[in-house]
């Protein structure tokens, strides 16, 4: 089953949005496979955002993601990577569509509430930064025969 890394960023933890964001994932039919509340240190932040190391927003981004605790999650489901990106909305809160998580909860370019892996390669790499394989729980939601018809 496809898996993706999603992060509830420090702004959303501080704004006590964790429950409402997780509700959206559950409402959609996605499955929670692992959850971890942690305070990211600088080396981990640099790993997570290594692709952005040369960008002008890199330093403030590292400062932001290390500013308070985050919730790291492995989210599973058929097409989970793309579905989570759609639920998140466009990168900038200023541009994200109403109805998306960022569209409804963010109006900043940097403080945009959530992170989600953008490809299968990113998902594999990013999940490995936060979770050991045995921490990712494989189970079936009984109701998936009503939400997931991908098996025919
Ligand atoms: P994504 O989170 O939608 O995948 P990325 O381009 O991977 O967007 O950027 C990573 C994070 O860096 C964004 O979520 C946002 O917090 C921050 N960021 C991206 N571009 C800018 C910018 O132009 N100004 C300020 N922050 C930015
Ligand atoms: Mg990204």
mmCIF file of C-alpha atoms and ligand atoms in Angstrom:
data_model
loop_
_atom_site.group_PDB
_atom_site.id
_atom_site.type_symbol
_atom_site.label_atom_id
_atom_site.label_comp_id
_atom_site.label_asym_id
_atom_site.label_seq_id
_atom_site.Cartn_x
_atom_site.Cartn_y
_atom_site.Cartn_z
ATOM 1 C CA UNK A 1 0.000 0.000 0.000
ATOM 2 C CA UNK A 2 1.333 3.450 -0.914
ATOM 3 C CA UNK A 3 2.725 5.458 1.990
ATOM 4 C CA UNK A 4 3.642 9.095 2.406
ATOM 5 C CA UNK A 5 5.209 11.250 5.098
ATOM 6 C CA UNK A 6 3.014 14.032 6.372
ATOM 7 C CA UNK A 7 4.105 16.559 8.989
ATOM 8 C CA UNK A 8 1.889 18.810 11.061
ATOM 9 C CA UNK A 9 4.248 21.758 11.344
ATOM 10 C CA UNK A 10 5.040 23.797 14.491
ATOM 11 C CA UNK A 11 2.527 26.544 13.636
ATOM 12 C CA UNK A 12 -0.337 24.039 13.485
ATOM 13 C CA UNK A 13 0.729 22.258 16.691
ATOM 14 C CA UNK A 14 0.816 25.604 18.506
ATOM 15 C CA UNK A 15 -2.543 26.586 17.018
ATOM 16 C CA UNK A 16 -3.983 23.255 18.255
ATOM 17 C CA UNK A 17 -5.023 22.140 14.778
ATOM 18 C CA UNK A 18 -3.723 18.565 15.070
ATOM 19 C CA UNK A 19 -7.128 16.998 15.633
ATOM 20 C CA UNK A 20 -8.836 18.890 12.843
ATOM 21 C CA UNK A 21 -6.096 18.045 10.338
ATOM 22 C CA UNK A 22 -6.076 14.355 11.246
ATOM 23 C CA UNK A 23 -9.871 14.315 10.953
ATOM 24 C CA UNK A 24 -9.562 15.348 7.318
ATOM 25 C CA UNK A 25 -7.240 12.419 6.604
ATOM 26 C CA UNK A 26 -9.612 10.010 8.328
ATOM 27 C CA UNK A 27 -12.649 11.530 6.605
ATOM 28 C CA UNK A 28 -10.992 10.975 3.233
ATOM 29 C CA UNK A 29 -10.456 7.266 3.992
ATOM 30 C CA UNK A 30 -6.691 7.347 4.477
ATOM 31 C CA UNK A 31 -5.100 5.167 7.148
ATOM 32 C CA UNK A 32 -2.710 6.308 9.894
ATOM 33 C CA UNK A 33 0.282 3.956 9.876
ATOM 34 C CA UNK A 34 2.628 5.758 12.309
ATOM 35 C CA UNK A 35 2.577 8.902 14.450
ATOM 36 C CA UNK A 36 5.410 10.631 16.300
ATOM 37 C CA UNK A 37 5.427 13.916 18.205
ATOM 38 C CA UNK A 38 8.945 15.326 18.281
ATOM 39 C CA UNK A 39 10.988 18.466 18.354
ATOM 40 C CA UNK A 40 13.117 18.487 15.196
ATOM 41 C CA UNK A 41 16.747 19.485 15.693
ATOM 42 C CA UNK A 42 18.831 21.332 13.147
ATOM 43 C CA UNK A 43 20.574 18.279 11.593
ATOM 44 C CA UNK A 44 17.231 16.561 10.973
ATOM 45 C CA UNK A 45 15.728 19.774 9.569
ATOM 46 C CA UNK A 46 18.677 20.086 7.181
ATOM 47 C CA UNK A 47 18.157 16.479 6.044
ATOM 48 C CA UNK A 48 14.431 16.964 5.531
ATOM 49 C CA UNK A 49 14.910 20.122 3.486
ATOM 50 C CA UNK A 50 18.208 19.231 1.782
ATOM 51 C CA UNK A 51 16.670 19.785 -1.683
ATOM 52 C CA UNK A 52 16.075 23.424 -0.725
ATOM 53 C CA UNK A 53 19.589 24.095 0.629
ATOM 54 C CA UNK A 54 20.373 26.684 -2.038
ATOM 55 C CA UNK A 55 17.020 28.469 -1.952
ATOM 56 C CA UNK A 56 16.609 31.917 -0.401
ATOM 57 C CA UNK A 57 13.869 30.624 1.924
ATOM 58 C CA UNK A 58 16.026 27.768 3.273
ATOM 59 C CA UNK A 59 17.372 29.373 6.477
ATOM 60 C CA UNK A 60 14.015 30.740 7.657
ATOM 61 C CA UNK A 61 12.430 27.380 6.757
ATOM 62 C CA UNK A 62 14.910 25.468 8.946
ATOM 63 C CA UNK A 63 14.330 28.017 11.714
ATOM 64 C CA UNK A 64 10.561 27.510 11.383
ATOM 65 C CA UNK A 65 10.516 23.708 11.422
ATOM 66 C CA UNK A 66 12.785 23.654 14.528
ATOM 67 C CA UNK A 67 10.785 26.327 16.349
ATOM 68 C CA UNK A 68 8.488 23.945 18.230
ATOM 69 C CA UNK A 69 7.262 20.353 18.241
ATOM 70 C CA UNK A 70 5.835 18.746 15.120
ATOM 71 C CA UNK A 71 3.715 15.666 14.497
ATOM 72 C CA UNK A 72 5.286 13.324 11.923
ATOM 73 C CA UNK A 73 2.930 10.776 10.393
ATOM 74 C CA UNK A 74 3.044 7.946 7.916
ATOM 75 C CA UNK A 75 -0.214 8.004 5.958
ATOM 76 C CA UNK A 76 -1.219 4.978 3.889
ATOM 77 C CA UNK A 77 -3.749 4.312 1.163
ATOM 78 C CA UNK A 78 -3.973 3.757 -2.574
ATOM 79 C CA UNK A 79 -2.521 6.895 -4.175
ATOM 80 C CA UNK A 80 -1.778 8.333 -0.720
ATOM 81 C CA UNK A 81 1.070 10.581 -1.935
ATOM 82 C CA UNK A 82 -1.043 12.448 -4.481
ATOM 83 C CA UNK A 83 -4.177 12.452 -2.341
ATOM 84 C CA UNK A 84 -2.340 14.024 0.605
ATOM 85 C CA UNK A 85 -0.812 16.681 -1.674
ATOM 86 C CA UNK A 86 -4.319 17.517 -2.922
ATOM 87 C CA UNK A 87 -5.748 17.666 0.594
ATOM 88 C CA UNK A 88 -2.861 19.996 1.577
ATOM 89 C CA UNK A 89 -3.431 22.478 -1.250
ATOM 90 C CA UNK A 90 -0.921 24.790 -2.922
ATOM 91 C CA UNK A 91 2.316 25.628 -1.093
ATOM 92 C CA UNK A 92 1.492 29.209 -0.164
ATOM 93 C CA UNK A 93 -1.384 29.738 2.217
ATOM 94 C CA UNK A 94 -2.105 32.873 0.224
ATOM 95 C CA UNK A 95 -2.800 30.794 -2.894
ATOM 96 C CA UNK A 96 -4.118 27.483 -1.562
ATOM 97 C CA UNK A 97 -7.686 26.680 -2.548
ATOM 98 C CA UNK A 98 -10.447 27.000 0.030
ATOM 99 C CA UNK A 99 -11.388 23.502 1.141
ATOM 100 C CA UNK A 100 -7.760 22.382 1.267
ATOM 101 C CA UNK A 101 -5.913 22.252 4.595
ATOM 102 C CA UNK A 102 -3.632 25.148 3.696
ATOM 103 C CA UNK A 103 -6.487 26.982 2.006
ATOM 104 C CA UNK A 104 -8.561 26.815 5.161
ATOM 105 C CA UNK A 105 -5.889 27.180 7.846
ATOM 106 C CA UNK A 106 -2.966 29.194 6.406
ATOM 107 C CA UNK A 107 -2.368 32.624 4.920
ATOM 108 C CA UNK A 108 1.438 32.683 5.091
ATOM 109 C CA UNK A 109 3.916 31.483 2.488
ATOM 110 C CA UNK A 110 6.193 29.822 5.041
ATOM 111 C CA UNK A 111 3.891 29.039 7.958
ATOM 112 C CA UNK A 112 1.704 26.724 5.938
ATOM 113 C CA UNK A 113 0.628 24.157 8.529
ATOM 114 C CA UNK A 114 1.567 20.874 6.828
ATOM 115 C CA UNK A 115 4.239 19.046 4.847
ATOM 116 C CA UNK A 116 3.632 16.125 2.499
ATOM 117 C CA UNK A 117 6.064 14.090 0.392
ATOM 118 C CA UNK A 118 5.933 15.043 -3.289
ATOM 119 C CA UNK A 119 6.910 11.735 -4.972
ATOM 120 C CA UNK A 120 7.465 8.042 -4.187
ATOM 121 C CA UNK A 121 11.222 8.669 -3.910
ATOM 122 C CA UNK A 122 10.715 11.574 -1.486
ATOM 123 C CA UNK A 123 8.208 9.555 0.528
ATOM 124 C CA UNK A 124 10.621 6.674 0.996
ATOM 125 C CA UNK A 125 13.489 8.985 1.947
ATOM 126 C CA UNK A 126 11.439 11.181 4.276
ATOM 127 C CA UNK A 127 9.674 8.291 6.054
ATOM 128 C CA UNK A 128 13.131 6.851 6.768
ATOM 129 C CA UNK A 129 14.184 10.096 8.466
ATOM 130 C CA UNK A 130 11.455 9.784 11.098
ATOM 131 C CA UNK A 131 10.508 6.117 11.448
ATOM 132 C CA UNK A 132 12.138 2.706 11.743
ATOM 133 C CA UNK A 133 10.384 0.050 9.648
ATOM 134 C CA UNK A 134 8.989 -1.698 12.747
ATOM 135 C CA UNK A 135 7.299 1.529 13.866
ATOM 136 C CA UNK A 136 5.082 1.559 10.779
ATOM 137 C CA UNK A 137 1.983 -0.464 11.546
ATOM 138 C CA UNK A 138 0.449 -2.576 8.805
ATOM 139 C CA UNK A 139 -3.259 -3.219 9.296
ATOM 140 C CA UNK A 140 -6.504 -2.957 7.386
ATOM 141 C CA UNK A 141 -9.350 -0.645 8.186
ATOM 142 C CA UNK A 142 -12.489 -2.759 8.187
ATOM 143 C CA UNK A 143 -14.402 -0.022 6.403
ATOM 144 C CA UNK A 144 -11.930 0.120 3.516
ATOM 145 C CA UNK A 145 -14.241 -2.120 1.488
ATOM 146 C CA UNK A 146 -16.533 0.930 1.470
ATOM 147 C CA UNK A 147 -13.853 3.555 0.761
ATOM 148 C CA UNK A 148 -11.259 1.731 -1.366
ATOM 149 C CA UNK A 149 -12.431 -0.033 -4.503
ATOM 150 C CA UNK A 150 -8.910 -0.219 -5.969
ATOM 151 C CA UNK A 151 -8.845 -3.976 -5.475
ATOM 152 C CA UNK A 152 -11.853 -4.409 -7.774
HETATM 153 P P1 LIG B 1 5.707 22.134 -0.409
HETATM 154 O O1 LIG B 1 5.748 22.170 1.117
HETATM 155 O O2 LIG B 1 4.347 22.526 -0.942
HETATM 156 O O3 LIG B 1 6.213 20.842 -0.987
HETATM 157 P P2 LIG B 1 8.276 23.299 -1.150
HETATM 158 O O4 LIG B 1 8.540 24.048 -2.400
HETATM 159 O O5 LIG B 1 8.834 21.912 -1.030
HETATM 160 O O6 LIG B 1 6.691 23.302 -0.906
HETATM 161 O O7 LIG B 1 8.825 24.193 0.045
HETATM 162 C C1 LIG B 1 9.014 23.668 1.328
HETATM 163 C C2 LIG B 1 8.503 24.656 2.345
HETATM 164 O O8 LIG B 1 9.306 25.825 2.295
HETATM 165 C C3 LIG B 1 7.077 25.165 2.099
HETATM 166 O O9 LIG B 1 6.093 24.282 2.593
HETATM 167 C C4 LIG B 1 7.098 26.488 2.842
HETATM 168 O O10 LIG B 1 6.962 26.289 4.244
HETATM 169 C C5 LIG B 1 8.510 26.983 2.551
HETATM 170 N N1 LIG B 1 8.598 27.840 1.363
HETATM 171 C C6 LIG B 1 8.611 27.451 0.070
HETATM 172 N N2 LIG B 1 8.732 28.498 -0.776
HETATM 173 C C7 LIG B 1 8.791 29.583 0.018
HETATM 174 C C8 LIG B 1 8.936 30.986 -0.260
HETATM 175 O O11 LIG B 1 9.029 31.438 -1.408
HETATM 176 N N3 LIG B 1 8.943 31.812 0.829
HETATM 177 C C9 LIG B 1 8.854 31.346 2.111
HETATM 178 N N4 LIG B 1 8.745 30.046 2.398
HETATM 179 C C10 LIG B 1 8.710 29.168 1.374
HETATM 180 MG MG1 LIG B 2 8.113 19.992 -0.882
#
